[in-house]
Short mmCIF file of C-alpha atoms in Angstrom, two decimals:
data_model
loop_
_atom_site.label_atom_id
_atom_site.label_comp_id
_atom_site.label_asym_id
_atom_site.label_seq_id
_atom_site.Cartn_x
_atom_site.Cartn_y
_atom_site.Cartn_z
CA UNK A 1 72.76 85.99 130.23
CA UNK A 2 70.51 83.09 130.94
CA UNK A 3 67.88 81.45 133.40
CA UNK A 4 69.46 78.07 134.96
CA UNK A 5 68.13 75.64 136.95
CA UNK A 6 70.81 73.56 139.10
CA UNK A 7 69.69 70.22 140.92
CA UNK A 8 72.18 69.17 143.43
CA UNK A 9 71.50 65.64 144.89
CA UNK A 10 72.11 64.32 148.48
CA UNK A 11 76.14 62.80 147.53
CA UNK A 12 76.99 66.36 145.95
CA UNK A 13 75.94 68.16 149.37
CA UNK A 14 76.69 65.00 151.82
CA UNK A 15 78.81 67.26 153.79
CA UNK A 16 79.75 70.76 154.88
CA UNK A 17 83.12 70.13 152.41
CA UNK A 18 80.91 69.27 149.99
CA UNK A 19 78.20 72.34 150.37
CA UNK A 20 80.75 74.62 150.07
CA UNK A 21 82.15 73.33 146.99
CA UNK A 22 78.41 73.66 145.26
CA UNK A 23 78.28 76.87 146.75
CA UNK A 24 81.35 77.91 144.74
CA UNK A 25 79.68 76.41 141.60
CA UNK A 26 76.74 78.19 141.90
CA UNK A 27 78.28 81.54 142.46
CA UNK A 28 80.56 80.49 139.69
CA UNK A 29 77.46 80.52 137.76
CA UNK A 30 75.92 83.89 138.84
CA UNK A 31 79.06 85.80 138.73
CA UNK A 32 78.90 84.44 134.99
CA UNK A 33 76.19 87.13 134.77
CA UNK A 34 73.31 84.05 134.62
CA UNK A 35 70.61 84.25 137.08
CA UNK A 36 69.97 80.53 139.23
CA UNK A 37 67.58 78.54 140.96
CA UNK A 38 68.67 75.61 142.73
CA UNK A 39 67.11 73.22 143.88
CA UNK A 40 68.65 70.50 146.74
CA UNK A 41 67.92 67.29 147.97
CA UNK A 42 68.59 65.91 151.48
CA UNK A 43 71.97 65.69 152.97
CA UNK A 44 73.69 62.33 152.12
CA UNK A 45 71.56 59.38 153.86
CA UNK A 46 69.59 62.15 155.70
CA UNK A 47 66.37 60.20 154.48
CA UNK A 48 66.79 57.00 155.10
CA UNK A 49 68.05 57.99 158.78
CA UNK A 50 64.90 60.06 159.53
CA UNK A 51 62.85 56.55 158.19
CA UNK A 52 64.94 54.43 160.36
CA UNK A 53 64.11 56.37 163.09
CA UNK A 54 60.49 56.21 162.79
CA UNK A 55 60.92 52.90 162.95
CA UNK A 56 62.34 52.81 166.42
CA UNK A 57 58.95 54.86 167.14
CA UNK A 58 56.48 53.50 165.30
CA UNK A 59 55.65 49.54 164.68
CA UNK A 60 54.33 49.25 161.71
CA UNK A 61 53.21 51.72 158.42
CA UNK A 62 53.55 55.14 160.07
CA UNK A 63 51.14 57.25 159.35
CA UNK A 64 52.08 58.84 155.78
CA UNK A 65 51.13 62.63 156.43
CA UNK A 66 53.23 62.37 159.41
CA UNK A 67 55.87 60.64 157.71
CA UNK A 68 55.18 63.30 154.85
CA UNK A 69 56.25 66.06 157.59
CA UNK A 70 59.57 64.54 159.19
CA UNK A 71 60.70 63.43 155.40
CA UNK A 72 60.68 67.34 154.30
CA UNK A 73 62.62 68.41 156.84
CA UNK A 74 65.58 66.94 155.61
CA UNK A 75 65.64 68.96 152.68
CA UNK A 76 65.13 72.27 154.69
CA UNK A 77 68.18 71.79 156.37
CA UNK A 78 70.00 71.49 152.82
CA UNK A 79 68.47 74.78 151.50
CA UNK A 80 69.35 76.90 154.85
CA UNK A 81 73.17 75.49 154.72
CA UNK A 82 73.40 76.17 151.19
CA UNK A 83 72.05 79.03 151.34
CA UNK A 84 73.96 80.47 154.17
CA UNK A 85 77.38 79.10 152.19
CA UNK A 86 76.58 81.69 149.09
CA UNK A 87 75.59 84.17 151.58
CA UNK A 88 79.35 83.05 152.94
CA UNK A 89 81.23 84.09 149.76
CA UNK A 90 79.44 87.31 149.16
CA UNK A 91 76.13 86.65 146.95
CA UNK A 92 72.48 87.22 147.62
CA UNK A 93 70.95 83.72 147.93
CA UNK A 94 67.12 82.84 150.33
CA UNK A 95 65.99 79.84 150.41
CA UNK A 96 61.97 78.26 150.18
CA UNK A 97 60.67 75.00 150.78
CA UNK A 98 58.99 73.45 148.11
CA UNK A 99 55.77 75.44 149.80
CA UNK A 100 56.71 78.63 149.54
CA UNK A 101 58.07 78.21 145.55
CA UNK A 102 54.04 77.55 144.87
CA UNK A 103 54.46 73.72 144.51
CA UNK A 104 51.03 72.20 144.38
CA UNK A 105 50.64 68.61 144.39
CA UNK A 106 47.96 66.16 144.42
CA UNK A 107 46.63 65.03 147.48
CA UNK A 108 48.50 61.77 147.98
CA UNK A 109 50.76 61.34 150.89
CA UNK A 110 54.37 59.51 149.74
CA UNK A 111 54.51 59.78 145.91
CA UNK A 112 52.44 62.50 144.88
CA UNK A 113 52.21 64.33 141.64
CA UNK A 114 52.76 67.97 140.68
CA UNK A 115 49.55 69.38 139.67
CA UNK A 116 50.13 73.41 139.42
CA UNK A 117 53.14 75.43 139.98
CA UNK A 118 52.71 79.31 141.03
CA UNK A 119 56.12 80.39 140.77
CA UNK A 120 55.75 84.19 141.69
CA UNK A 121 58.06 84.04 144.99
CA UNK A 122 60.81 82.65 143.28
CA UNK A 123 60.59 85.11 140.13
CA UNK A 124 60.45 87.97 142.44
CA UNK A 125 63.76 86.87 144.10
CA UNK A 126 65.06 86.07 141.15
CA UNK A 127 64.39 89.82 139.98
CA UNK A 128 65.95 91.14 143.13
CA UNK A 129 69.20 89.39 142.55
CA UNK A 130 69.18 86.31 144.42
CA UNK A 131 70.49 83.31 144.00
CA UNK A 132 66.76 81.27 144.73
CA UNK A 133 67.51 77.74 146.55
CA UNK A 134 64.43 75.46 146.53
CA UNK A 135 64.01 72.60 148.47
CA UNK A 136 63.17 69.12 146.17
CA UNK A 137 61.04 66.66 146.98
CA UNK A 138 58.44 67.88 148.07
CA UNK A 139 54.62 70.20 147.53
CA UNK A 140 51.77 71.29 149.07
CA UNK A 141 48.21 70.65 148.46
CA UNK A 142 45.21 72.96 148.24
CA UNK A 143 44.09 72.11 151.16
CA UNK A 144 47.79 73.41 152.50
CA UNK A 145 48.90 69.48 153.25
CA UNK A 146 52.83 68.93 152.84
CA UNK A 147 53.26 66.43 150.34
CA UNK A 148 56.18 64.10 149.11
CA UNK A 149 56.77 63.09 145.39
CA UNK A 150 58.96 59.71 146.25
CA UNK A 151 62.18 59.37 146.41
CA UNK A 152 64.22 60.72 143.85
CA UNK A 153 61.74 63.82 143.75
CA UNK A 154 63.91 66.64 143.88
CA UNK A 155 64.90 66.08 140.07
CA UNK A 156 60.75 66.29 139.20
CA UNK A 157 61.13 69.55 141.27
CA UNK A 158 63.95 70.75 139.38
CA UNK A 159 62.56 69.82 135.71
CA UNK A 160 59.30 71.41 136.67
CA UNK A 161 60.28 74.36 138.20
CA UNK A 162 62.52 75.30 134.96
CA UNK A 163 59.65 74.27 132.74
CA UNK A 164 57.52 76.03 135.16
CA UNK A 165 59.80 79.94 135.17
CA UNK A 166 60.57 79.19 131.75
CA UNK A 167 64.25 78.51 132.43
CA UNK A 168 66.82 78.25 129.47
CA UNK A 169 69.04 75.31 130.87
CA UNK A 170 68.17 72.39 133.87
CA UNK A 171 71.23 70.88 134.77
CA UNK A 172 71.24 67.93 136.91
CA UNK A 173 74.64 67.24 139.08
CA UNK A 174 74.99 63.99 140.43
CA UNK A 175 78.21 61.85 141.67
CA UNK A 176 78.29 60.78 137.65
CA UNK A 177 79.68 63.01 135.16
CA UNK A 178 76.64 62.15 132.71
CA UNK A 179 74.51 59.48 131.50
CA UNK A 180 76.61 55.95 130.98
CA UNK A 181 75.64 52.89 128.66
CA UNK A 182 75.43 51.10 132.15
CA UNK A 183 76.31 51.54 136.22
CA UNK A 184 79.92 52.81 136.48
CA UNK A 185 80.13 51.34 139.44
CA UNK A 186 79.79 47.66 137.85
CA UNK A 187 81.53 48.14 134.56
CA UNK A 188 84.56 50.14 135.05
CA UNK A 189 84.15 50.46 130.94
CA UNK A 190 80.63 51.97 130.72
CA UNK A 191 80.39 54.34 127.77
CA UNK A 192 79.42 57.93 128.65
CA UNK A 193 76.77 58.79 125.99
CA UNK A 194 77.03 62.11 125.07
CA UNK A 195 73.21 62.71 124.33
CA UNK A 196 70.00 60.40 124.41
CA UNK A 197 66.85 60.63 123.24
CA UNK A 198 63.98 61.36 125.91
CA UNK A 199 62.12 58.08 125.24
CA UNK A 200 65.38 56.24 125.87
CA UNK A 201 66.25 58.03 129.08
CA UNK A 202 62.68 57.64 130.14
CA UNK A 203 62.97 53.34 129.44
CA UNK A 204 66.41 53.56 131.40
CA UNK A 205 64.82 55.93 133.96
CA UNK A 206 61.67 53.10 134.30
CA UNK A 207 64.08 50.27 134.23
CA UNK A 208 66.06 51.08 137.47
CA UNK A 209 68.54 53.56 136.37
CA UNK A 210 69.07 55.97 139.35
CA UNK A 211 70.68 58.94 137.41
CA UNK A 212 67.24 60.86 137.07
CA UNK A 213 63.32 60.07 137.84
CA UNK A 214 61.38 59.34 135.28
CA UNK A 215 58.72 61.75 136.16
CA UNK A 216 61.63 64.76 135.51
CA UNK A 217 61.90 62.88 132.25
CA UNK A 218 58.47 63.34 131.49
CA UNK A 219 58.59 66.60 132.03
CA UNK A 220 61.26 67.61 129.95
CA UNK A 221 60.18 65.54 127.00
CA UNK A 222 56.35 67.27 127.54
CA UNK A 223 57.73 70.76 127.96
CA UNK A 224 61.05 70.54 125.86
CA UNK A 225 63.31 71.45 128.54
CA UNK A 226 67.04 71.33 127.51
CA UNK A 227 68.25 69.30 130.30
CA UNK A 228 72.04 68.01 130.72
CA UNK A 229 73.11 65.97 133.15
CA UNK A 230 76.69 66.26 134.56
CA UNK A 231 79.02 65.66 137.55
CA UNK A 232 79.35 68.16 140.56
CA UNK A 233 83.06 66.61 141.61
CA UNK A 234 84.51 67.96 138.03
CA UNK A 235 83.92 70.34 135.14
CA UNK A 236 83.38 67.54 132.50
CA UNK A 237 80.80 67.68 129.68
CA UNK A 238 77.79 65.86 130.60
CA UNK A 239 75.18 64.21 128.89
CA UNK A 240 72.47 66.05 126.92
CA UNK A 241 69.23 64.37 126.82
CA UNK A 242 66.86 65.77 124.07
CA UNK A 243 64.17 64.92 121.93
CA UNK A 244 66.23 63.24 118.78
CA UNK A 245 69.30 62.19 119.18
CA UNK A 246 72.16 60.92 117.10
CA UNK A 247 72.85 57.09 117.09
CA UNK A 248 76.52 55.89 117.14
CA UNK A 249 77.71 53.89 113.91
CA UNK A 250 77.17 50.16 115.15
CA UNK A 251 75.54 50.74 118.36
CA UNK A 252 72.00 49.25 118.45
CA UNK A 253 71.52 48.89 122.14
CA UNK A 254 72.23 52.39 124.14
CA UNK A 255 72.15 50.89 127.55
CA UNK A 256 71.72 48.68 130.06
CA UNK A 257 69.84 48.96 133.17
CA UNK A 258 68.27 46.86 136.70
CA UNK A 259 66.22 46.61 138.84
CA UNK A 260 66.41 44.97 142.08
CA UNK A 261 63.34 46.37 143.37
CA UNK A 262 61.01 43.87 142.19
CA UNK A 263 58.63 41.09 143.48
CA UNK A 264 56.60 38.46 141.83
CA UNK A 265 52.90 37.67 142.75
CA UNK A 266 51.19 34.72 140.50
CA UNK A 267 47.95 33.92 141.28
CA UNK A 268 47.06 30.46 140.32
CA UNK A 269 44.05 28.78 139.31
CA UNK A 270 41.64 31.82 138.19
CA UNK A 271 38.37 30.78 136.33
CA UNK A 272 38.33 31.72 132.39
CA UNK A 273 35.87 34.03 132.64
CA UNK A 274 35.37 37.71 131.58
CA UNK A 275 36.60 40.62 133.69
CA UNK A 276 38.35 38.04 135.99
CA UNK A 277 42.18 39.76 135.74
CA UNK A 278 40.10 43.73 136.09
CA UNK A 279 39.08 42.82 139.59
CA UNK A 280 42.58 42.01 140.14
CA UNK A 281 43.80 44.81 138.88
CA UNK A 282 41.08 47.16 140.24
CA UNK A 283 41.88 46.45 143.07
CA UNK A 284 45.34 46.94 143.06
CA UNK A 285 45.06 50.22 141.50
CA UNK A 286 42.78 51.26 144.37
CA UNK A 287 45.61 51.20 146.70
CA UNK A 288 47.96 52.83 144.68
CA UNK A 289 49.81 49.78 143.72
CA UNK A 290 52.14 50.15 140.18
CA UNK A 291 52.01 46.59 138.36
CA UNK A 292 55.36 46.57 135.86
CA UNK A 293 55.17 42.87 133.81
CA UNK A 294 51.72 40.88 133.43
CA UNK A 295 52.12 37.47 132.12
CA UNK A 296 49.12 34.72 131.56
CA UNK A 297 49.63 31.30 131.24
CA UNK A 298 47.31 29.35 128.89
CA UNK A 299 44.10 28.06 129.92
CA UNK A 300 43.77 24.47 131.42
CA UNK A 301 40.44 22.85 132.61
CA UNK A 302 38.75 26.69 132.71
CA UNK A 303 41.29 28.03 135.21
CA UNK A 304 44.35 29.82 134.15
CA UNK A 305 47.49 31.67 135.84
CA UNK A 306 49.42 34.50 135.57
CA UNK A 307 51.90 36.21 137.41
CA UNK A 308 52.59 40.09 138.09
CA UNK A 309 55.87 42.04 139.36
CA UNK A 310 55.53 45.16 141.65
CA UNK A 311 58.36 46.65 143.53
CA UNK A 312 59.46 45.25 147.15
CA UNK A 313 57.76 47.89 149.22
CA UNK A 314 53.89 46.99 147.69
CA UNK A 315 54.29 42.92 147.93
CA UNK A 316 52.68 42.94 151.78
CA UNK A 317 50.10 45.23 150.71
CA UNK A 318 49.63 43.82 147.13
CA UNK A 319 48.85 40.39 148.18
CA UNK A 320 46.44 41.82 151.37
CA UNK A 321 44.81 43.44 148.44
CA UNK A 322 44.46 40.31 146.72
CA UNK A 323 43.17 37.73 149.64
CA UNK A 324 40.49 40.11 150.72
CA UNK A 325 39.01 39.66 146.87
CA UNK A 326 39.57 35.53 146.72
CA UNK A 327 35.79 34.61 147.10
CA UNK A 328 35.26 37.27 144.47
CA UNK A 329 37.60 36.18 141.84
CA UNK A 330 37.53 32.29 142.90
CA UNK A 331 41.54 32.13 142.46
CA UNK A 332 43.17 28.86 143.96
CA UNK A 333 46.29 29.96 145.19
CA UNK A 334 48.20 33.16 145.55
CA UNK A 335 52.17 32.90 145.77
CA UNK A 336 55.11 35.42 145.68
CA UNK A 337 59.04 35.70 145.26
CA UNK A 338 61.71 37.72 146.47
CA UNK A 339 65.11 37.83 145.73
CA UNK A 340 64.69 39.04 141.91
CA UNK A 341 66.17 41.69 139.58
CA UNK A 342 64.81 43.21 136.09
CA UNK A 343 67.97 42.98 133.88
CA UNK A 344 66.87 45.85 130.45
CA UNK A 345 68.11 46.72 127.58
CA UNK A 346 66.97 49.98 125.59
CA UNK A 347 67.88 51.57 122.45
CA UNK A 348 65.81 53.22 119.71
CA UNK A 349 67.44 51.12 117.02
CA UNK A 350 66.21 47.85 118.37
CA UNK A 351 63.24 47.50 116.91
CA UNK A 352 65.05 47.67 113.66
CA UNK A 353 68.11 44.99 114.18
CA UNK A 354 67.24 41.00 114.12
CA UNK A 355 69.32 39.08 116.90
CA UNK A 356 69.01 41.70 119.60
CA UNK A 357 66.93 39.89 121.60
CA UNK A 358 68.81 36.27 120.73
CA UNK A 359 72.29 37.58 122.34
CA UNK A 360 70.14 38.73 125.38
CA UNK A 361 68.72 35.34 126.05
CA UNK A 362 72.18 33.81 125.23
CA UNK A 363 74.00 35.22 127.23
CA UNK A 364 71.77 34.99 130.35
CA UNK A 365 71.16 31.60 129.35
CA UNK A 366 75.35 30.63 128.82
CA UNK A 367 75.62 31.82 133.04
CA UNK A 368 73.40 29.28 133.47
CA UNK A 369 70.73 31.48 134.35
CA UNK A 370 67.11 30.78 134.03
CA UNK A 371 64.80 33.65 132.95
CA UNK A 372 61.37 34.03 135.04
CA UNK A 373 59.58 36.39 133.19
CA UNK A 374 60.26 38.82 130.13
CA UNK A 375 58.71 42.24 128.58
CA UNK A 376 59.56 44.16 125.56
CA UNK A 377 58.52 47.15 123.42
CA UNK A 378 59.94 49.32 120.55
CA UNK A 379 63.16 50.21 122.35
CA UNK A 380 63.43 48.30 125.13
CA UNK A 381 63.67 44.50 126.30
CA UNK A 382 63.21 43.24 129.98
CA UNK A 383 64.17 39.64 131.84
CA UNK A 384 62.86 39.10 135.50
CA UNK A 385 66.10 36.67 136.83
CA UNK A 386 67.49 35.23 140.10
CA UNK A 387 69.84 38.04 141.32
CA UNK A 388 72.41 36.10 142.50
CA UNK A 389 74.64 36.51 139.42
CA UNK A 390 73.67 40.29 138.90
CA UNK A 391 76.97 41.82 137.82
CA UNK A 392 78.02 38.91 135.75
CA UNK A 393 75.25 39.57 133.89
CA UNK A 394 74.99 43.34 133.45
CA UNK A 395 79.19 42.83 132.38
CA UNK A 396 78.47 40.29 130.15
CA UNK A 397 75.75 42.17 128.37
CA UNK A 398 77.64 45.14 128.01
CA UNK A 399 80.38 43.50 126.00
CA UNK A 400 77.71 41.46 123.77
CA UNK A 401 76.21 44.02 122.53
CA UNK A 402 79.89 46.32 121.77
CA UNK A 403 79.26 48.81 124.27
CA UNK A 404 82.72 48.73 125.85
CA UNK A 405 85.37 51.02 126.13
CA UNK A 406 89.13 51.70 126.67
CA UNK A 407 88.26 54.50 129.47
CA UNK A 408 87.54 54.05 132.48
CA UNK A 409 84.29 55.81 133.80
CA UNK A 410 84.37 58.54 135.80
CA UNK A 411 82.09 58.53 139.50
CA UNK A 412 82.42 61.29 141.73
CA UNK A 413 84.94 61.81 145.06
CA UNK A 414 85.71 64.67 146.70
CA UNK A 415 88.98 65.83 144.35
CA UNK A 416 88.36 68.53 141.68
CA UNK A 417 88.88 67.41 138.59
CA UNK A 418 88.88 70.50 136.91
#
């Protein structure tokens, strides 16, 4: 009937309960008469044991093509156990690491990008009958190098492999049964949205919400891939996200997200001169390092400053980058801080309603919180605060701005809620 591709993260197969009840789903699916790819992340904290590990091996930055190598194997375990449970109840499945489904990627070790996609493998099984199970997360470059596309990859696998076979539906399962106003987990009350606009899910995506990557995002907006998002503990509708979609009466902001991955560096005391901040930021760029908020303080005696967030992970490296240019740039001082979160708010009505940003401020400011840094664009708004008072804050957003509701959200256990 149709061409699906199904992304099951590492909660919805955290155990060998678990993989068999995706198992089920899938063959659900194909006995439907629709022919599926799937595509599977690693099994529950599978990666973050295989990093801890290499930390009891290595000292330091292990080398990132080897890390690139024990990372991937987590996900071939998934495939093989998944695929063995469909072979279990009676359907054709074989499963391919990202490899073998013609996943190229440029040649950057720990966050690469898709470049090409050869999908002939997988449309051949597909063609046989199979039900095709694809390991996320991870490529391989010309040169035949395993690759890794950062965490959260396997949904850029999944959105790019249906955009990629031409598939008629991606659905992402998660522990969620769709796309809330904020985290569940903090406000009971969230609102389940059912649709949102690409641009929005790619702000909330940006911004620190952890339902989907905002690379998958990008695909689907660039290749108009009718994506849904739902919950693999229950049969619920989820949330469709889509190019337009339709704004609740009285609802200006759509959600709210954070980020607690986040540093600040401020360098202090750089001469007013041209092309001062490009070395900077040259540099930076260099190494790979993603720079979110830039802010410059006004000039005083020919020097100015201006601080920078990055995420947690690229502050070491970020201000290495930055001492080994001081003579070069003639900067006084270089400082950072830890212990931050990006509170957002996005909605594609924003830019249209007066007072949005006032009741943001207001209400950070009434918890007696002081805001370090903020950022804003057509549909979204950003404050850089102490994190101390996080879910006080996200709570007390959420009702400011009407977003409440009577039900209670919905996050994922291990009954069927059928």
């Amino acid at each position: 009937m149709s061409l699906i591709v199904m992304k099951f993260g590492g909660s919805s197969v955290g155990d060998a309960e678990r993989m068999k009840r995706v198992a089920k789903r899938i063959v659900e699916r194909k006995q439907a008469g629709h022919s599926c790819v799937v595509v599977v992340s690693a099994m529950g904290d599978t990666t973050d044991d295989l990093i801890d590990l290499s930390k009891q091996i290595y000292d330091g930055a292990p080398p990132a093509r080897e890390m690139d190598m024990l990372l991937t194997t987590g996900e071939q375990v998934s495939v093989a156990l998944l695929s063995m449970a469909i072979h279990n109840l009676g359907e054709q499945a074989v499963s391919y690491t990202g490899w073998q489904s013609g996943i190229y990627t440029e040649p950057v070790h720990g966050k690469a990008r898709i470049s090409d996609i050869q999908p002939h493998r997988v449309l051949n099984a597909i063609e046989q009958g199979n039900v095709v199970i694809v390991a996320g997360f991870q490529g391989m470059t010309e040169a035949g190098e395993i690759t890794t596309l950062g965490r959260g990859g396997s949904d850029t696998t999944a959105v790019a492999l249906a955009a990629a076979i031409k598939a008629d539906l991606c659905e992402i399962y998660t522990d969620v049964d769709g796309i809330y106003s904020t985290d569940p987990r903090i406000v009971k009350v969230a609102r389940k949205l059912a649709e949102i606009s690409y641009d929005e899910m790619l702000e909330l995506a940006n911004l620190g919400a952890a339902v989907l990557h905002p690379r998958a995002v990008e695909y689907a907006k660039n290749y108009n891939v009718t994506l849904v998002v739902r919950s693999s503990f229950n049969y619920n509708e989820g949330t469709n996200v889509k190019e337009e979609a339709v704004m609740e009466q009285g609802i200006v902001v759509r959600g709210i997200a954070y980020d607690k991955n986040v540093a600040r560096i401020s360098i202090l005391g750089v001469p007013e001169k041209p092309g001062q901040l490009a070395k900077v930021f040259l540099a930076l760029a260099e190494v790979q390092i993603d720079v979110d908020i830039i802010v410059q303080s006004g000039v005083i005696n020919g020097s100015a400053d201006f601080s920078f967030t990055t995420t947690l992970a690229d502050r070491e490296k970020a201000l290495d980058v930055i001492e080994q240019i001081r003579a070069e740039v003639g900067f006084r001082e270089v400082t950072s801080e830890v212990d931050l979160v990006k509170v957002s708010i996005v909605g594609a009505g924003m830019v249209s309603s007066p007072g949005v940003a006032a009741t943001m401020f207001k209400v950070i400011s009434d918890l007696g919180i002081t805001i370090s840094l903020v950022s804003t664009s057509e549909i979204k708004m950003s404050c850089v605060i102490d994190n101390t008072n996080l879910t006080d804050v996200i709570r007390a957003l959420h009702t400011a701005y009407g977003l409440d509701t009577a039900e209670q959200a919905y996050v994922g256990g291990p009954e069927d809620r059928r």
